[in-house]
Amino acid sequence: MKLRRIFAIFTACALAASLTACGGSQDTESQADAGETSESTTLSGAIATGGSTSVEKVIGALSESFMELNPDVDITYDPTGSGAGITGAADGTLDLGLSSRDLKEEETAQGLTATTFALDGIAIVVNSENPVSDLSLEQIKGLADGTITNWKDVGGNDAPVVLIGREAGSGTRDGFESIVGVEDVCKYEQELTSTGAVIAGVAANPNAFGYASLSAVDETVKAVTVDGVEATEETVQDGTYKIQRPFIFVTKDGAEQTEQTKAFMEYATSEEVSDLIAQAGAVPLK
């Protein structure tokens, strides 16, 4: 009887010790897993972006917000035009290329992918003294290709038409010319290297007109309606405003992306940043 009692006590102690050891092991593993999870959600490092000057306000707002949430991430932006942004994504000098036009067939054939993060209306702007307030797509085409050379032919003053636009390679120029149907036939008086310069040029010349990203239009110029439709967030989203284009991230298929780059793309295309995009003057995706 005494031997049985001693054996029972010994067995119970051994079992308790075993359970304690297992519990300790599980606790240690859980803590390790938690530590791994914590480390995996901490982002750090640089993200190099560049390209379209039209996306400056919206990419600035998205970058600032993302860096506030991830203080160890540094996002840079080089405003060099859509063409340069696409090239930077293709040759790997940029983590994310930025373009204010969609990719062409020859660019997708190079293994490039477009990810839309916002939309933009291309506003047709005239000098604030110009009495013209509405133009049809056909009239805009005529003004751009030189078929219409005097503002009186579209209800304006008896004055020559002066077209101010962007340089070759600009996403805004490509979008305007392709939608209006005036590729390579525009009669430019000036070809400038930024959206802001186009607006300033139109503001300084009472006979000038040009095109600019909706997000960049200010009170120094007048945006006309196109076929009676004003360029607004709602009309761009529902497609009734015809002169519009996407804002896109450009990436190269097969290129290894950093965790911070992936996270920023996910953030910039999520619903939670819709208000941020709208406040920056661009049009959020539906």
Coordinates of N, CA and C in Angstrom, one line a residue, residues 6 17 50 57 59 71-72 74 86 92 115 141 149 167 180 192 203 209 225 231 233 239 247-248 254 260 279 281:
I6 N 3.4 6.0 -2.9 CA 4.6 6.7 -3.3 C 4.7 6.8 -4.8
A17 N 5.1 18.5 -13.7 CA 6.3 19.1 -14.2 C 6.2 19.2 -15.7
G50 N 8.7 59.2 -59.0 CA 8.9 60.3 -59.9 C 8.1 60.2 -61.2
K57 N 0.2 67.3 -56.2 CA -0.6 67.5 -55.0 C -1.0 66.2 -54.4
I59 N 0.0 63.0 -54.9 CA 1.1 62.1 -54.4 C 1.8 62.7 -53.1
P71 N 6.8 56.4 -39.6 CA 7.8 57.4 -39.5 C 9.2 57.0 -40.0
D72 N 9.4 55.7 -40.2 CA 10.8 55.2 -40.6 C 10.8 55.0 -42.1
D74 N 10.8 56.9 -45.9 CA 11.0 58.2 -46.5 C 10.6 58.0 -48.0
I86 N 7.7 56.7 -66.5 CA 7.6 55.4 -67.1 C 8.9 54.8 -67.3
G92 N 14.4 50.6 -63.6 CA 14.7 50.3 -62.2 C 15.2 51.5 -61.4
T115 N -1.2 50.7 -62.4 CA -2.2 50.6 -61.3 C -2.8 52.0 -61.0
K141 N -11.1 71.0 -80.8 CA -10.2 70.4 -81.8 C -9.8 71.5 -82.8
T149 N -9.0 80.1 -86.0 CA -7.8 80.9 -85.6 C -8.3 82.2 -84.9
E167 N 5.0 70.1 -72.9 CA 6.1 69.6 -73.8 C 5.8 68.2 -74.2
V180 N -9.0 64.5 -77.6 CA -9.6 65.5 -78.6 C -9.3 65.1 -80.0
L192 N 5.4 74.3 -72.6 CA 6.0 74.5 -71.3 C 6.2 73.2 -70.6
A203 N -3.0 82.9 -67.9 CA -3.4 84.0 -67.1 C -2.8 85.3 -67.6
F209 N -5.4 80.0 -74.6 CA -6.1 78.9 -73.9 C -5.1 77.8 -73.8
T225 N -16.8 75.0 -69.6 CA -17.5 73.7 -69.7 C -17.2 73.1 -71.1
A231 N -16.1 70.3 -65.4 CA -15.2 69.3 -64.9 C -15.2 69.3 -63.4
E233 N -15.5 66.5 -59.7 CA -15.3 65.1 -59.2 C -16.4 64.2 -59.7
G239 N -18.2 59.8 -65.9 CA -17.9 59.7 -67.3 C -18.5 60.8 -68.1
F247 N -4.5 58.7 -63.1 CA -3.3 58.8 -62.4 C -2.8 57.4 -62.0
I248 N -1.6 57.0 -62.5 CA -1.2 55.6 -62.3 C 0.2 55.5 -61.7
G254 N 8.0 41.4 -62.5 CA 9.1 40.6 -62.1 C 10.1 41.3 -61.3
Q260 N 7.9 48.2 -48.0 CA 7.4 49.6 -47.9 C 6.7 50.1 -49.2
Q279 N -9.4 66.0 -51.3 CA -8.9 67.2 -50.8 C -7.7 67.8 -51.5
G281 N -7.4 67.6 -54.7 CA -7.9 68.1 -56.0 C -8.0 67.1 -57.0

